[in-house]
Amino acid sequence: MDQIKTLNKKMISSIDKRYQLNLTDGKMGLCIYFYHLSRWESNSEYKQVAEELLKDIIDNLSHKSDISVEAGLAGIAIGISHLVKEKFVEVDI
């Protein structure tokens, strides 16, 4: 279990502005991961990380021109839809 906590801390520390918004290998995927992790472990720190990631994603959507699922807007939309469905966030879709 300590190895998983160490890995999570390393993932958090590696997130920066250059990290892509992507669902499959970027901030959207990490956002979903940390929202679920915050619920599984009842850890508000992970929820805060997820909220910050989501805010950054939303703030930078206008810079995204790719529409693919893997690396573009479609994947981000799927990710946000998942967060709403799982009741991590409340929005009017």
CSV table of C-alpha atoms in Angstrom, one decimal:
chain,number,residue,atom,x,y,z
A,1,MET,CA,0.0,0.0,0.0
A,2,ASP,CA,2.9,2.4,0.7
A,3,GLN,CA,4.1,1.8,-2.8
A,4,ILE,CA,0.8,2.9,-4.2
A,5,LYS,CA,0.8,6.1,-2.1
A,6,THR,CA,4.3,6.8,-3.2
A,7,LEU,CA,3.3,6.4,-6.9
A,8,ASN,CA,0.3,8.7,-6.4
A,9,LYS,CA,2.5,11.4,-4.9
A,10,LYS,CA,4.9,11.1,-7.8
A,11,MET,CA,2.0,11.4,-10.3
A,12,ILE,CA,0.7,14.5,-8.5
A,13,SER,CA,4.2,16.1,-8.5
A,14,SER,CA,4.7,15.3,-12.2
A,15,ILE,CA,1.6,17.3,-13.3
A,16,ASP,CA,2.4,20.6,-14.8
A,17,LYS,CA,1.2,23.1,-17.5
A,18,ARG,CA,2.9,21.2,-20.3
A,19,TYR,CA,0.9,18.0,-19.6
A,20,GLN,CA,-1.7,17.5,-22.3
A,21,LEU,CA,-5.4,17.6,-21.6
A,22,ASN,CA,-6.0,14.2,-23.2
A,23,LEU,CA,-8.3,11.5,-21.8
A,24,THR,CA,-6.1,8.5,-22.5
A,25,ASP,CA,-2.7,9.9,-21.4
A,26,GLY,CA,-3.3,13.3,-20.0
A,27,LYS,CA,-5.0,15.5,-17.5
A,28,MET,CA,-8.5,14.2,-18.2
A,29,GLY,CA,-7.5,10.6,-17.4
A,30,LEU,CA,-5.7,11.7,-14.3
A,31,CYS,CA,-8.7,13.8,-13.2
A,32,ILE,CA,-10.9,10.8,-13.4
A,33,TYR,CA,-8.4,8.6,-11.6
A,34,PHE,CA,-8.0,11.1,-8.7
A,35,TYR,CA,-11.8,11.6,-8.3
A,36,HIS,CA,-12.2,7.9,-8.0
A,37,LEU,CA,-9.3,7.5,-5.7
A,38,SER,CA,-10.6,10.3,-3.5
A,39,ARG,CA,-13.8,8.4,-3.1
A,40,TRP,CA,-12.2,5.0,-2.5
A,41,GLU,CA,-9.8,6.3,0.1
A,42,SER,CA,-12.0,9.1,1.5
A,43,ASN,CA,-9.1,11.5,0.8
A,44,SER,CA,-9.9,15.2,0.3
A,45,GLU,CA,-6.3,15.8,-1.0
A,46,TYR,CA,-7.0,13.6,-4.0
A,47,LYS,CA,-10.3,15.3,-4.6
A,48,GLN,CA,-8.6,18.7,-4.6
A,49,VAL,CA,-6.1,17.5,-7.2
A,50,ALA,CA,-8.9,16.2,-9.4
A,51,GLU,CA,-10.8,19.5,-9.0
A,52,GLU,CA,-7.7,21.5,-10.0
A,53,LEU,CA,-7.1,19.3,-13.0
A,54,LEU,CA,-10.7,19.7,-14.1
A,55,LYS,CA,-10.5,23.5,-13.7
A,56,ASP,CA,-7.2,23.5,-15.8
A,57,ILE,CA,-8.9,21.4,-18.5
A,58,ILE,CA,-11.9,23.7,-18.7
A,59,ASP,CA,-9.7,26.8,-18.7
A,60,ASN,CA,-7.7,25.5,-21.6
A,61,LEU,CA,-10.4,23.9,-23.9
A,62,SER,CA,-10.2,26.8,-26.3
A,63,HIS,CA,-6.6,25.8,-27.2
A,64,LYS,CA,-7.7,22.3,-28.2
A,65,SER,CA,-8.4,21.7,-31.9
A,66,ASP,CA,-8.2,17.9,-32.1
A,67,ILE,CA,-11.6,16.3,-31.9
A,68,SER,CA,-10.5,12.7,-31.4
A,69,VAL,CA,-11.4,10.5,-28.4
A,70,GLU,CA,-7.8,9.7,-27.6
A,71,ALA,CA,-6.3,13.1,-27.7
A,72,GLY,CA,-9.1,15.6,-28.3
A,73,LEU,CA,-12.3,17.2,-27.4
A,74,ALA,CA,-14.4,14.1,-27.8
A,75,GLY,CA,-12.4,12.3,-25.1
A,76,ILE,CA,-12.6,15.3,-22.8
A,77,ALA,CA,-16.4,15.3,-23.3
A,78,ILE,CA,-16.6,11.6,-22.5
A,79,GLY,CA,-14.5,12.2,-19.4
A,80,ILE,CA,-16.7,15.0,-18.1
A,81,SER,CA,-19.8,13.0,-18.9
A,82,HIS,CA,-18.4,10.2,-16.8
A,83,LEU,CA,-17.7,12.6,-13.9
A,84,VAL,CA,-21.2,13.8,-14.0
A,85,LYS,CA,-22.7,10.3,-14.2
A,86,GLU,CA,-20.6,9.2,-11.2
A,87,LYS,CA,-21.8,12.3,-9.4
A,88,PHE,CA,-18.3,13.7,-8.9
A,89,VAL,CA,-19.4,17.0,-10.3
A,90,GLU,CA,-22.8,18.7,-11.0
A,91,VAL,CA,-23.3,20.5,-14.3
A,92,ASP,CA,-26.1,21.1,-16.7
A,93,ILE,CA,-25.0,19.0,-19.7
